[in-house]
Coordinates of C-alpha atoms in Angstrom, one line a residue:
X1 CA -27.9 -14.6 1.2
X2 CA -29.8 -14.1 -3.0
X3 CA -29.1 -17.3 -5.2
X4 CA -26.9 -15.9 -7.1
X5 CA -24.7 -15.6 -4.7
X6 CA -25.0 -19.3 -2.8
X7 CA -22.4 -20.7 -5.6
X8 CA -19.7 -18.2 -4.4
X9 CA -19.5 -19.0 -0.6
X10 CA -17.0 -21.2 -1.0
X11 CA -14.4 -18.5 -2.8
X12 CA -15.5 -16.3 -0.3
X13 CA -14.7 -17.9 2.4
X14 CA -11.7 -18.7 1.5
X15 CA -10.6 -15.1 0.8
X16 CA -11.2 -14.4 4.1
X17 CA -9.1 -17.2 5.2
X18 CA -6.2 -15.7 3.1
X19 CA -6.4 -12.0 4.6
X20 CA -6.3 -13.8 8.1
X21 CA -2.7 -15.0 6.7
X22 CA -1.5 -11.9 7.2
X23 CA -2.8 -11.8 11.5
X24 CA -1.9 -14.7 12.0
X25 CA 2.2 -13.9 10.5
X26 CA 1.0 -11.2 13.1
X27 CA 0.5 -12.9 15.9
X28 CA 3.6 -15.3 15.5
X29 CA 5.8 -12.0 14.4
X30 CA 4.6 -10.5 18.0
X31 CA 6.3 -13.2 19.9
X32 CA 9.5 -12.8 18.8
X33 CA 12.3 -11.1 20.5
X34 CA 13.9 -9.5 18.0
X35 CA 16.0 -6.3 18.7
X36 CA 16.0 -2.7 17.4
X37 CA 18.8 -3.8 15.1
X38 CA 17.9 -6.9 14.1
X39 CA 15.0 -5.5 12.5
X40 CA 17.6 -3.8 9.5
X41 CA 18.4 -7.5 8.5
X42 CA 14.0 -8.6 8.1
X43 CA 14.0 -5.0 6.2
X44 CA 16.7 -5.8 3.9
X45 CA 15.8 -8.7 3.4
X46 CA 12.7 -8.0 2.8
X47 CA 13.7 -5.0 0.6
X48 CA 16.1 -7.2 -1.6
X49 CA 13.9 -9.8 -1.9
X50 CA 11.1 -7.8 -3.8
X51 CA 13.5 -5.8 -5.7
X52 CA 15.9 -8.6 -7.0
X53 CA 12.8 -10.4 -7.5
X54 CA 11.2 -8.6 -9.8
X55 CA 14.0 -7.1 -11.3
X56 CA 15.5 -10.4 -12.4
X57 CA 12.2 -11.8 -13.2
X58 CA 12.3 -9.0 -16.1
X59 CA 15.9 -9.5 -17.0
X60 CA 15.5 -13.4 -17.4
X61 CA 12.3 -12.7 -19.6
X62 CA 14.5 -9.7 -22.2
X63 CA 18.1 -8.4 -22.6
X64 CA 19.6 -5.4 -20.8
X65 CA 18.7 -3.3 -23.5
X66 CA 14.9 -4.4 -23.8
X67 CA 15.1 -3.7 -20.2
X68 CA 15.8 -0.2 -20.5
X69 CA 13.5 -0.1 -23.1
X70 CA 10.7 -1.2 -21.7
X71 CA 11.8 1.5 -19.2
X72 CA 11.2 4.3 -21.8
X73 CA 8.0 2.4 -23.2
X74 CA 6.4 2.9 -20.0
X75 CA 6.6 6.0 -19.9
X76 CA 5.1 6.8 -23.2
X77 CA 2.6 4.6 -22.5
X78 CA -0.1 4.2 -19.8
X79 CA -1.1 0.9 -20.8
X80 CA 2.1 -0.7 -20.2
X81 CA 2.3 -1.5 -16.6
X82 CA 4.4 -3.5 -14.3
X83 CA 2.7 -6.0 -12.7
X84 CA 5.5 -8.4 -11.0
X85 CA 4.9 -11.7 -9.7
X86 CA 1.6 -11.1 -8.2
X87 CA -0.4 -9.9 -11.1
X88 CA -1.5 -6.6 -10.0
X89 CA 0.6 -3.5 -10.8
X90 CA -1.8 -1.6 -7.9
X91 CA -0.8 -4.5 -5.4
X92 CA 2.7 -4.3 -6.2
X93 CA 3.0 -0.2 -6.3
X94 CA 1.3 -1.2 -2.5
X95 CA 4.6 -3.0 -1.8
X96 CA 6.6 -0.8 -3.6
X97 CA 5.4 2.3 -1.7
X98 CA 5.7 0.5 2.0
X99 CA 9.1 -0.7 1.4
X100 CA 9.8 2.9 -0.4
X101 CA 8.6 4.5 3.0
X102 CA 11.1 2.3 5.2
X103 CA 13.6 2.7 3.0
X104 CA 13.5 6.8 3.3
X105 CA 13.1 6.4 7.6
X106 CA 16.2 4.3 7.7
X107 CA 18.0 6.6 5.0
X108 CA 16.9 9.5 7.4
X109 CA 17.7 7.9 11.0
X110 CA 20.2 5.2 10.5
X111 CA 23.4 6.1 11.5
X112 CA 25.8 4.0 10.0
X113 CA 26.5 5.0 6.7
X114 CA 26.1 1.8 5.4
X115 CA 23.3 1.3 6.7
X116 CA 21.9 4.5 4.9
X117 CA 24.1 3.4 1.8
X118 CA 22.1 0.1 2.0
X119 CA 18.8 1.5 2.2
X120 CA 19.6 3.7 -0.6
X121 CA 19.9 1.2 -3.4
X122 CA 17.1 -0.8 -2.1
X123 CA 14.7 2.5 -2.0
X124 CA 15.5 3.7 -5.6
X125 CA 15.0 -0.3 -6.5
X126 CA 11.0 0.0 -5.2
X127 CA 11.3 3.1 -6.0
X128 CA 12.1 2.2 -9.7
X129 CA 8.9 -0.6 -9.0
X130 CA 6.6 1.6 -8.2
X131 CA 7.0 4.4 -11.5
X132 CA 6.8 0.8 -13.4
X133 CA 3.6 -0.5 -11.8
X134 CA 1.9 3.5 -13.1
X135 CA -0.3 2.5 -9.6
X136 CA -1.7 6.0 -9.1
X137 CA -2.9 5.1 -5.8
X138 CA 0.5 4.1 -4.5
X139 CA 2.2 6.8 -5.7
X140 CA -0.2 8.9 -3.7
X141 CA 0.1 6.7 -0.6
X142 CA 4.0 7.7 -0.7
X143 CA 3.2 11.0 -1.4
X144 CA 0.8 11.3 2.0
X145 CA 3.8 9.4 3.6
X146 CA 6.7 11.2 2.9
X147 CA 4.8 14.3 3.5
X148 CA 4.1 12.9 6.6
X149 CA 7.7 12.3 7.3
X150 CA 8.2 15.9 6.4
X151 CA 6.1 17.3 8.9
X152 CA 7.4 15.0 12.4
X153 CA 10.6 16.2 10.9
X154 CA 9.5 19.7 12.1
X155 CA 8.1 19.1 14.9
X156 CA 11.6 17.2 16.1
X157 CA 13.3 20.4 14.4
X158 CA 15.1 18.6 12.8
X159 CA 15.0 21.5 10.3
X160 CA 18.0 19.9 8.2
X161 CA 16.8 16.9 7.0
X162 CA 13.1 18.2 7.2
X163 CA 14.6 20.5 4.1
X164 CA 15.9 17.4 2.4
X165 CA 12.6 15.7 2.6
X166 CA 10.8 18.1 1.5
X167 CA 12.8 18.8 -1.9
X168 CA 13.3 15.3 -2.6
X169 CA 9.4 15.3 -2.6
X170 CA 8.8 18.1 -4.5
X171 CA 11.0 16.9 -7.0
X172 CA 10.5 13.2 -7.3
X173 CA 6.0 15.1 -7.6
X174 CA 7.5 17.2 -10.5
X175 CA 9.2 14.0 -12.2
X176 CA 5.9 11.4 -11.7
X177 CA 3.7 14.2 -13.4
X178 CA 5.9 15.1 -16.4
X179 CA 7.0 11.9 -16.6
X180 CA 4.0 8.8 -16.1
X181 CA 1.3 8.4 -18.4
X182 CA -0.9 7.3 -16.0
X183 CA -0.6 10.0 -13.8
X184 CA -1.0 12.7 -16.8
X185 CA -4.3 11.1 -18.5
X186 CA -5.7 11.1 -15.5
X187 CA -5.2 15.1 -14.6
X188 CA -6.1 15.9 -18.0
X189 CA -8.7 14.0 -18.0
X190 CA -10.3 15.5 -14.6
X191 CA -9.6 19.0 -16.5
X192 CA -11.4 18.1 -18.9
X193 CA -14.7 16.2 -16.0
X194 CA -14.2 13.0 -17.9
X195 CA -14.1 11.3 -14.3
X196 CA -15.7 8.5 -15.7
X197 CA -12.2 7.9 -17.5
X198 CA -10.2 9.1 -15.0
X199 CA -11.7 7.3 -12.1
X200 CA -13.5 5.1 -13.1
X201 CA -17.0 7.8 -12.5
X202 CA -16.5 7.0 -8.2
X203 CA -19.4 9.0 -7.8
X204 CA -21.5 6.1 -9.3
X205 CA -19.3 3.9 -7.4
X206 CA -20.1 4.5 -4.3
X207 CA -24.1 5.1 -4.9
X208 CA -24.1 1.8 -6.4
X209 CA -22.1 0.6 -3.3
X210 CA -24.6 2.3 -0.9
X211 CA -27.2 0.7 -2.9
X212 CA -25.8 -2.6 -2.3
X213 CA -24.9 -2.5 1.6
X214 CA -28.7 -1.3 2.1
X215 CA -30.0 -4.7 0.9
X216 CA -27.8 -6.4 1.5
X217 CA -26.4 -6.3 5.4
X218 CA -25.1 -9.3 6.1
X219 CA -22.8 -8.1 3.1
X220 CA -22.0 -10.3 -0.2
X221 CA -18.6 -11.5 -0.1
X222 CA -15.6 -11.6 -1.8
X223 CA -15.7 -10.6 -5.8
X224 CA -18.9 -10.7 -6.0
X225 CA -19.9 -7.0 -6.7
X226 CA -20.7 -7.1 -10.3
X227 CA -23.1 -9.9 -9.7
X228 CA -24.5 -6.8 -8.5
X229 CA -24.4 -4.9 -10.2
X230 CA -24.9 -6.9 -13.6
X231 CA -21.1 -6.9 -14.2
X232 CA -20.7 -3.3 -14.5
X233 CA -18.6 -2.7 -10.8
X234 CA -16.0 -5.1 -10.4
X235 CA -15.2 -3.2 -6.4
X236 CA -16.4 -0.2 -4.7
X237 CA -13.1 1.9 -4.8
X238 CA -13.4 3.2 -0.8
X239 CA -12.3 0.7 2.1
X240 CA -15.1 1.5 4.3
X241 CA -17.5 1.1 1.7
X242 CA -15.7 -2.8 0.5
X243 CA -15.6 -3.5 3.9
X244 CA -19.4 -2.8 4.5
X245 CA -20.0 -4.3 0.8
X246 CA -17.8 -7.3 2.2
X247 CA -19.7 -8.1 5.4
X248 CA -22.0 -6.1 6.0
X249 CA -22.6 -3.3 8.9
X250 CA -20.6 -5.9 11.3
X251 CA -17.4 -5.8 9.0
X252 CA -17.1 -1.8 7.9
X253 CA -17.2 -1.7 12.3
X254 CA -14.9 -4.0 12.7
X255 CA -12.8 -2.7 9.8
X256 CA -13.0 0.5 11.4
X257 CA -11.9 -0.3 15.1
X258 CA -9.1 -2.6 13.3
X259 CA -7.4 0.7 12.2
X260 CA -8.2 2.6 14.9
X261 CA -6.9 -0.5 17.5
X262 CA -3.8 -0.6 14.7
X263 CA -3.0 3.1 15.3
X264 CA -3.0 2.6 19.2
X265 CA -1.0 0.0 18.9
X266 CA 1.9 2.2 16.6
X267 CA 0.9 5.1 18.9
X268 CA 2.0 3.6 22.1
X269 CA 4.7 0.9 21.3
X270 CA 6.8 4.4 19.6
X271 CA 6.0 5.6 23.5
X272 CA 7.8 2.6 24.8
X273 CA 10.5 2.3 22.2
X274 CA 11.6 5.4 21.0
X275 CA 14.1 4.6 19.2
X276 CA 12.0 2.2 16.8
X277 CA 11.9 4.5 14.0
X278 CA 10.4 1.2 12.1
X279 CA 6.8 1.9 14.1
X280 CA 7.1 5.8 12.2
X281 CA 7.9 4.9 9.5
X282 CA 4.5 1.9 9.9
X283 CA 2.5 5.3 10.5
X284 CA 2.8 7.2 8.2
X285 CA 2.4 4.5 5.4
X286 CA -0.6 3.8 6.9
X287 CA -1.8 7.7 7.2
X288 CA -1.2 7.5 3.3
X289 CA -3.2 5.2 3.1
X290 CA -6.1 6.1 5.0
X291 CA -6.0 8.8 2.1
X292 CA -6.0 6.9 -0.5
X293 CA -8.5 4.1 1.1
X294 CA -11.2 7.0 0.1
X295 CA -11.0 5.9 -2.9
X296 CA -9.7 2.8 -3.6
X297 CA -9.7 -0.6 -1.6
X298 CA -6.3 -2.1 -1.7
X299 CA -5.8 -2.5 1.6
X300 CA -8.2 -5.2 1.7
X301 CA -8.1 -6.7 -1.3
X302 CA -4.2 -7.2 -1.3
X303 CA -3.5 -11.0 0.1
X304 CA -0.1 -10.3 -0.8
X305 CA 0.7 -7.5 0.8
X306 CA -1.7 -8.5 3.3
X307 CA 0.6 -10.9 5.0
X308 CA 3.8 -9.6 4.5
X309 CA 2.3 -5.8 6.1
X310 CA 0.7 -7.8 9.2
X311 CA 3.9 -10.3 9.4
X312 CA 6.9 -7.8 10.1
X313 CA 4.9 -5.6 12.0
X314 CA 4.7 -8.6 14.5
X315 CA 8.8 -8.5 14.7
X316 CA 8.4 -4.1 14.3
X317 CA 5.6 -3.8 17.8
X318 CA 7.8 -6.0 19.6
X319 CA 11.1 -5.4 19.2
X320 CA 13.5 -3.7 22.2

């Protein structure tokens, strides 16, 4: 271990333990005996907590008029981003994208109109939060997830629902492209060839990450990349490279194996319990994440998201 990394060993170990919280919650959740219908209440509780918690926090600090002004101001500047209680707009956006995926699936698959209505209201709230974060990665994750939902509906020959999803995806994408400043400026910068501004010069970041991995085969721990890169780069902007940087080659193969096991779990459980649509919601969101993971490393560093994602997965995977 390089001398400059030694003082940060304790913090890295603590962050590893934080990451494991989600797995511990998954273990305890997987021992539950919830029925599929009971998952609905847990999903509503989690989604409602996010929406009420974030929006009420804003309203406590401002008036209704200023709340709407915040929304309009967000659509004018890429510097105004909602962070919520988690303190990071990208992590909040990832939570909103995850719950929006569950909400959309709930609207499509629930048979009771009241349940559909509740999911619709909660999804509108999580969608608003997602937009206010201006998180490009989270918005893309949701886009890919909804695209997967559309494909699944086509495969099951539910053409009416597939058309509605495609129409909603098209309208939503159009509104995002013309109203979210951070998306607009990113596309304009990429079109002008300014990838350094738009995407933090990903090619150079990845090259630096590969160099660090080659010289530190055992990894460098959490939040120490800036030490090795002379304070020029904070993270790898790629989940697979980030896992290798954090824990070396072993960490990379563990992360890849973990993703494969997660996909297999969702696939096998879906075959056992065909009517558990939340498994499908997890699957399409995971596909969206894997696409985004090619230039983002959110799954690894978002401890609050991990705890909620894996904790709830324990209940979902074992529901009957």
